[in-house]
Amino acid sequence: KRIVIFASGSGSNAENLIRFFQNNDKVSVIQVLTNNPHAKVLERAKNLNISALSFNRVAFFKTDDVLNILKASKPDLIILAGFLWKFPQFILNAFPGKVINIHPALLPKFGGKGMYGMHVHEAVVMKKETETGITIHYVNENYDEGATIFQAKCAVLPTDTPEDVAAKIHKLEMEHFPKVVDKLLNA
Ligand code: GRF
């Protein structure tokens, strides 16, 4: 089974997934794609000998360039791990039911575009939530509204800062994301 990962930032989830499947003879991450030529995820992929490419808005939204890269990679699963752009419908249409995303909150709460990294954790702290968590879901045309695949929760203490919440979320992501992907691909 072939996985392609899209990421825009640090890429800790991408690295975690690559490492998890590194010696797996049935599932492998075959490519990392990013919209940010300076994203740390490029370096992480290269260090792990995974093909990594960056593309720009035109290549993603206005041409078939990224679509053709994906068609050549023949992914069984496309994973958005901290990817900041909304997937265009024409790419989603080419891979029905094969695009998933991880969101650092308990959707439908704190969903919506641009809720990336610290912003969502600040909102959780400001709203005095007593719990938060991660949501892994299918991607549809409305971004965070695709069917939920998995959620995991953690407590939010009154003394927690957004950084404390981010650390708890990160831990949940590292622990659960690869296992959820493994189950999806071996179902
Ligand atoms: C993660 O918190 C993920 O839930 C969100 O973006 C962040 C990506 O972090 N979508 P990283 O780039 O994998 O370190």
mmCIF file of C-alpha atoms and ligand atoms in Angstrom:
data_model
loop_
_atom_site.group_PDB
_atom_site.id
_atom_site.type_symbol
_atom_site.label_atom_id
_atom_site.label_comp_id
_atom_site.label_asym_id
_atom_site.label_seq_id
_atom_site.Cartn_x
_atom_site.Cartn_y
_atom_site.Cartn_z
ATOM 1 C CA LYS A 1 0.000 0.000 0.000
ATOM 2 C CA ARG A 2 1.324 3.451 -0.995
ATOM 3 C CA ILE A 3 0.962 6.619 1.071
ATOM 4 C CA VAL A 4 1.586 10.195 -0.090
ATOM 5 C CA ILE A 5 1.735 12.861 2.631
ATOM 6 C CA PHE A 6 0.992 16.583 2.195
ATOM 7 C CA ALA A 7 2.449 18.912 4.855
ATOM 8 C CA SER A 8 3.122 22.634 5.125
ATOM 9 C CA GLY A 9 5.161 23.000 8.267
ATOM 10 C CA SER A 10 7.402 21.176 10.686
ATOM 11 C CA GLY A 11 6.351 17.695 9.575
ATOM 12 C CA SER A 12 6.562 15.841 12.904
ATOM 13 C CA ASN A 13 3.493 13.825 11.907
ATOM 14 C CA ALA A 14 4.974 13.093 8.486
ATOM 15 C CA GLU A 15 8.234 11.908 10.048
ATOM 16 C CA ASN A 16 6.366 9.792 12.584
ATOM 17 C CA LEU A 17 4.371 8.096 9.811
ATOM 18 C CA ILE A 18 7.467 7.518 7.667
ATOM 19 C CA ARG A 19 9.321 5.926 10.577
ATOM 20 C CA PHE A 20 6.342 3.803 11.620
ATOM 21 C CA PHE A 21 6.067 2.214 8.168
ATOM 22 C CA GLN A 22 9.791 2.202 7.369
ATOM 23 C CA ASN A 23 10.311 -1.540 7.690
ATOM 24 C CA ASN A 24 6.747 -2.527 6.849
ATOM 25 C CA ASP A 25 6.562 -4.717 3.763
ATOM 26 C CA LYS A 26 2.857 -3.960 3.136
ATOM 27 C CA VAL A 27 2.616 -0.205 3.678
ATOM 28 C CA SER A 28 5.068 2.559 2.849
ATOM 29 C CA VAL A 29 5.194 6.327 2.590
ATOM 30 C CA ILE A 30 6.453 6.899 -0.933
ATOM 31 C CA GLN A 31 6.393 10.682 -1.239
ATOM 32 C CA VAL A 32 6.038 13.922 0.699
ATOM 33 C CA LEU A 33 4.552 16.968 -1.035
ATOM 34 C CA THR A 34 4.527 20.490 0.378
ATOM 35 C CA ASN A 35 3.330 23.961 -0.612
ATOM 36 C CA ASN A 36 6.201 25.578 1.269
ATOM 37 C CA PRO A 37 9.733 25.295 -0.174
ATOM 38 C CA HIS A 38 11.125 26.216 3.257
ATOM 39 C CA ALA A 39 9.080 23.659 5.190
ATOM 40 C CA LYS A 40 11.142 21.611 7.638
ATOM 41 C CA VAL A 41 9.220 18.561 6.424
ATOM 42 C CA LEU A 42 11.345 18.572 3.235
ATOM 43 C CA GLU A 43 14.494 18.103 5.312
ATOM 44 C CA ARG A 44 12.885 15.397 7.445
ATOM 45 C CA ALA A 45 11.799 13.446 4.341
ATOM 46 C CA LYS A 46 15.198 13.766 2.684
ATOM 47 C CA ASN A 47 16.925 12.570 5.870
ATOM 48 C CA LEU A 48 14.729 9.478 5.678
ATOM 49 C CA ASN A 49 15.338 8.966 1.928
ATOM 50 C CA ILE A 50 11.743 9.738 0.985
ATOM 51 C CA SER A 51 11.054 11.627 -2.252
ATOM 52 C CA ALA A 52 9.932 15.165 -1.371
ATOM 53 C CA LEU A 53 8.690 17.939 -3.625
ATOM 54 C CA SER A 54 7.370 21.462 -3.126
ATOM 55 C CA PHE A 55 4.821 23.067 -5.399
ATOM 56 C CA ASN A 56 3.216 26.515 -5.728
ATOM 57 C CA ARG A 57 -0.368 27.758 -5.953
ATOM 58 C CA VAL A 58 -0.483 27.600 -9.732
ATOM 59 C CA ALA A 59 0.745 24.001 -9.764
ATOM 60 C CA PHE A 60 -1.855 23.043 -7.165
ATOM 61 C CA PHE A 61 -4.950 25.046 -8.064
ATOM 62 C CA LYS A 62 -4.559 26.128 -11.688
ATOM 63 C CA THR A 63 -2.869 23.233 -13.500
ATOM 64 C CA ASP A 64 -2.840 19.436 -13.397
ATOM 65 C CA ASP A 65 0.784 19.439 -12.217
ATOM 66 C CA VAL A 66 0.137 18.168 -8.680
ATOM 67 C CA LEU A 67 -2.684 15.939 -9.892
ATOM 68 C CA ASN A 68 -0.295 14.336 -12.380
ATOM 69 C CA ILE A 69 2.386 13.868 -9.712
ATOM 70 C CA LEU A 70 -0.220 12.069 -7.602
ATOM 71 C CA LYS A 71 -1.439 9.947 -10.509
ATOM 72 C CA ALA A 72 2.144 8.839 -11.122
ATOM 73 C CA SER A 73 2.587 7.971 -7.430
ATOM 74 C CA LYS A 74 -0.589 5.837 -7.427
ATOM 75 C CA PRO A 75 -1.355 6.399 -3.715
ATOM 76 C CA ASP A 76 -3.763 4.139 -1.847
ATOM 77 C CA LEU A 77 -4.035 6.897 0.761
ATOM 78 C CA ILE A 78 -3.322 10.631 0.661
ATOM 79 C CA ILE A 79 -2.644 12.042 4.142
ATOM 80 C CA LEU A 80 -2.848 15.752 4.992
ATOM 81 C CA ALA A 81 -0.655 16.284 8.041
ATOM 82 C CA GLY A 82 -0.600 19.987 8.742
ATOM 83 C CA PHE A 83 -1.370 20.992 5.164
ATOM 84 C CA LEU A 84 -2.653 24.552 5.041
ATOM 85 C CA TRP A 85 -4.443 24.702 1.691
ATOM 86 C CA LYS A 86 -7.954 23.452 0.932
ATOM 87 C CA PHE A 87 -7.795 20.516 -1.505
ATOM 88 C CA PRO A 88 -9.372 21.494 -4.827
ATOM 89 C CA GLN A 89 -12.392 19.447 -5.846
ATOM 90 C CA PHE A 90 -10.728 18.203 -9.059
ATOM 91 C CA ILE A 91 -7.976 16.500 -7.029
ATOM 92 C CA LEU A 92 -10.445 15.086 -4.482
ATOM 93 C CA ASN A 93 -12.512 13.731 -7.386
ATOM 94 C CA ALA A 94 -9.501 11.841 -8.710
ATOM 95 C CA PHE A 95 -9.027 10.041 -5.368
ATOM 96 C CA PRO A 96 -12.508 9.414 -3.921
ATOM 97 C CA GLY A 97 -12.452 8.245 -0.302
ATOM 98 C CA LYS A 98 -8.656 8.313 -0.228
ATOM 99 C CA VAL A 99 -7.845 11.688 1.314
ATOM 100 C CA ILE A 100 -7.687 12.023 5.107
ATOM 101 C CA ASN A 101 -6.670 14.852 7.444
ATOM 102 C CA ILE A 102 -5.654 15.215 11.045
ATOM 103 C CA HIS A 103 -7.083 18.129 12.993
ATOM 104 C CA PRO A 104 -5.747 19.132 16.439
ATOM 105 C CA ALA A 105 -9.164 19.506 18.080
ATOM 106 C CA LEU A 106 -12.410 17.569 18.611
ATOM 107 C CA LEU A 107 -14.349 18.410 15.411
ATOM 108 C CA PRO A 108 -16.899 19.784 14.841
ATOM 109 C CA LYS A 109 -15.616 22.032 17.655
ATOM 110 C CA PHE A 110 -12.774 24.387 16.723
ATOM 111 C CA GLY A 111 -12.893 23.423 13.061
ATOM 112 C CA GLY A 112 -12.574 25.611 10.034
ATOM 113 C CA LYS A 113 -9.829 26.809 7.802
ATOM 114 C CA GLY A 114 -6.775 28.453 9.248
ATOM 115 C CA MET A 115 -7.244 26.748 12.613
ATOM 116 C CA TYR A 116 -3.625 25.649 12.505
ATOM 117 C CA GLY A 117 -1.307 24.782 15.353
ATOM 118 C CA MET A 118 -1.344 27.357 18.190
ATOM 119 C CA HIS A 119 -4.437 29.263 17.068
ATOM 120 C CA VAL A 120 -6.719 26.337 17.850
ATOM 121 C CA HIS A 121 -5.057 25.678 21.236
ATOM 122 C CA GLU A 122 -5.365 29.345 22.202
ATOM 123 C CA ALA A 123 -9.082 29.169 21.391
ATOM 124 C CA VAL A 124 -9.479 26.000 23.499
ATOM 125 C CA VAL A 125 -7.785 27.683 26.480
ATOM 126 C CA MET A 126 -9.724 30.929 26.023
ATOM 127 C CA LYS A 127 -13.028 29.035 25.922
ATOM 128 C CA LYS A 128 -12.013 27.247 29.153
ATOM 129 C CA GLU A 129 -12.618 23.842 27.600
ATOM 130 C CA THR A 130 -12.055 20.962 30.037
ATOM 131 C CA GLU A 131 -10.978 18.607 27.258
ATOM 132 C CA THR A 132 -9.659 18.689 23.715
ATOM 133 C CA GLY A 133 -8.090 16.147 21.395
ATOM 134 C CA ILE A 134 -7.408 15.076 17.814
ATOM 135 C CA THR A 135 -9.733 14.207 14.967
ATOM 136 C CA ILE A 136 -8.720 12.110 11.965
ATOM 137 C CA HIS A 137 -11.315 12.456 9.208
ATOM 138 C CA TYR A 138 -11.975 12.074 5.490
ATOM 139 C CA VAL A 139 -11.505 15.257 3.493
ATOM 140 C CA ASN A 140 -14.438 16.493 1.452
ATOM 141 C CA GLU A 141 -15.153 19.759 -0.308
ATOM 142 C CA ASN A 142 -15.908 21.430 3.009
ATOM 143 C CA TYR A 143 -12.498 20.601 4.475
ATOM 144 C CA ASP A 144 -13.054 19.785 8.153
ATOM 145 C CA GLU A 145 -16.526 18.365 7.594
ATOM 146 C CA GLY A 146 -15.684 14.959 6.151
ATOM 147 C CA ALA A 147 -16.680 11.797 8.045
ATOM 148 C CA THR A 148 -14.768 11.251 11.281
ATOM 149 C CA ILE A 149 -12.494 8.195 11.336
ATOM 150 C CA PHE A 150 -11.007 8.505 14.834
ATOM 151 C CA GLN A 151 -10.860 10.833 17.831
ATOM 152 C CA ALA A 152 -8.706 10.777 20.960
ATOM 153 C CA LYS A 153 -9.127 13.117 23.935
ATOM 154 C CA CYS A 154 -6.987 14.742 26.603
ATOM 155 C CA ALA A 155 -7.884 16.876 29.617
ATOM 156 C CA VAL A 156 -7.378 20.642 29.612
ATOM 157 C CA LEU A 157 -6.537 21.921 33.115
ATOM 158 C CA PRO A 158 -7.395 25.487 34.185
ATOM 159 C CA THR A 159 -3.655 26.071 34.584
ATOM 160 C CA ASP A 160 -2.833 24.836 31.060
ATOM 161 C CA THR A 161 -1.293 27.302 28.611
ATOM 162 C CA PRO A 162 -1.789 26.886 24.834
ATOM 163 C CA GLU A 163 1.737 25.408 24.786
ATOM 164 C CA ASP A 164 0.734 22.806 27.393
ATOM 165 C CA VAL A 165 -2.287 21.900 25.264
ATOM 166 C CA ALA A 166 -0.156 21.736 22.106
ATOM 167 C CA ALA A 167 2.202 19.305 23.855
ATOM 168 C CA LYS A 168 -0.680 17.034 24.887
ATOM 169 C CA ILE A 169 -2.113 17.125 21.351
ATOM 170 C CA HIS A 170 1.283 16.362 19.849
ATOM 171 C CA LYS A 171 1.587 13.316 22.112
ATOM 172 C CA LEU A 172 -1.839 12.037 21.015
ATOM 173 C CA GLU A 173 -0.897 12.515 17.354
ATOM 174 C CA MET A 174 2.395 10.667 17.688
ATOM 175 C CA GLU A 175 0.700 7.831 19.547
ATOM 176 C CA HIS A 176 -2.416 7.319 17.429
ATOM 177 C CA PHE A 177 -2.021 8.584 13.856
ATOM 178 C CA PRO A 178 0.183 5.773 12.457
ATOM 179 C CA LYS A 179 -1.977 3.054 14.041
ATOM 180 C CA VAL A 180 -5.183 4.578 12.624
ATOM 181 C CA VAL A 181 -3.569 4.750 9.157
ATOM 182 C CA ASP A 182 -2.331 1.152 9.477
ATOM 183 C CA LYS A 183 -5.840 -0.049 10.337
ATOM 184 C CA LEU A 184 -7.352 1.940 7.434
ATOM 185 C CA LEU A 185 -4.934 0.371 4.935
ATOM 186 C CA ASN A 186 -5.193 -3.140 6.259
ATOM 187 C CA ALA A 187 -8.950 -3.099 6.814
HETATM 188 C C1 GRF B 1 -0.655 19.065 13.766
HETATM 189 O O1 GRF B 1 -1.045 19.572 15.029
HETATM 190 C C2 GRF B 1 -1.887 18.670 12.993
HETATM 191 O O2 GRF B 1 -2.941 18.188 13.791
HETATM 192 C C3 GRF B 1 -2.291 19.981 12.365
HETATM 193 O O3 GRF B 1 -1.090 20.622 12.013
HETATM 194 C C4 GRF B 1 -0.054 20.173 12.897
HETATM 195 C C5 GRF B 1 1.057 19.653 12.025
HETATM 196 O O4 GRF B 1 2.181 19.484 12.821
HETATM 197 N N1 GRF B 1 -3.117 19.752 11.219
HETATM 198 P P1 GRF B 1 3.493 18.833 12.097
HETATM 199 O O5 GRF B 1 3.835 19.698 10.894
HETATM 200 O O6 GRF B 1 3.138 17.426 11.710
HETATM 201 O O7 GRF B 1 4.561 18.885 13.176
#
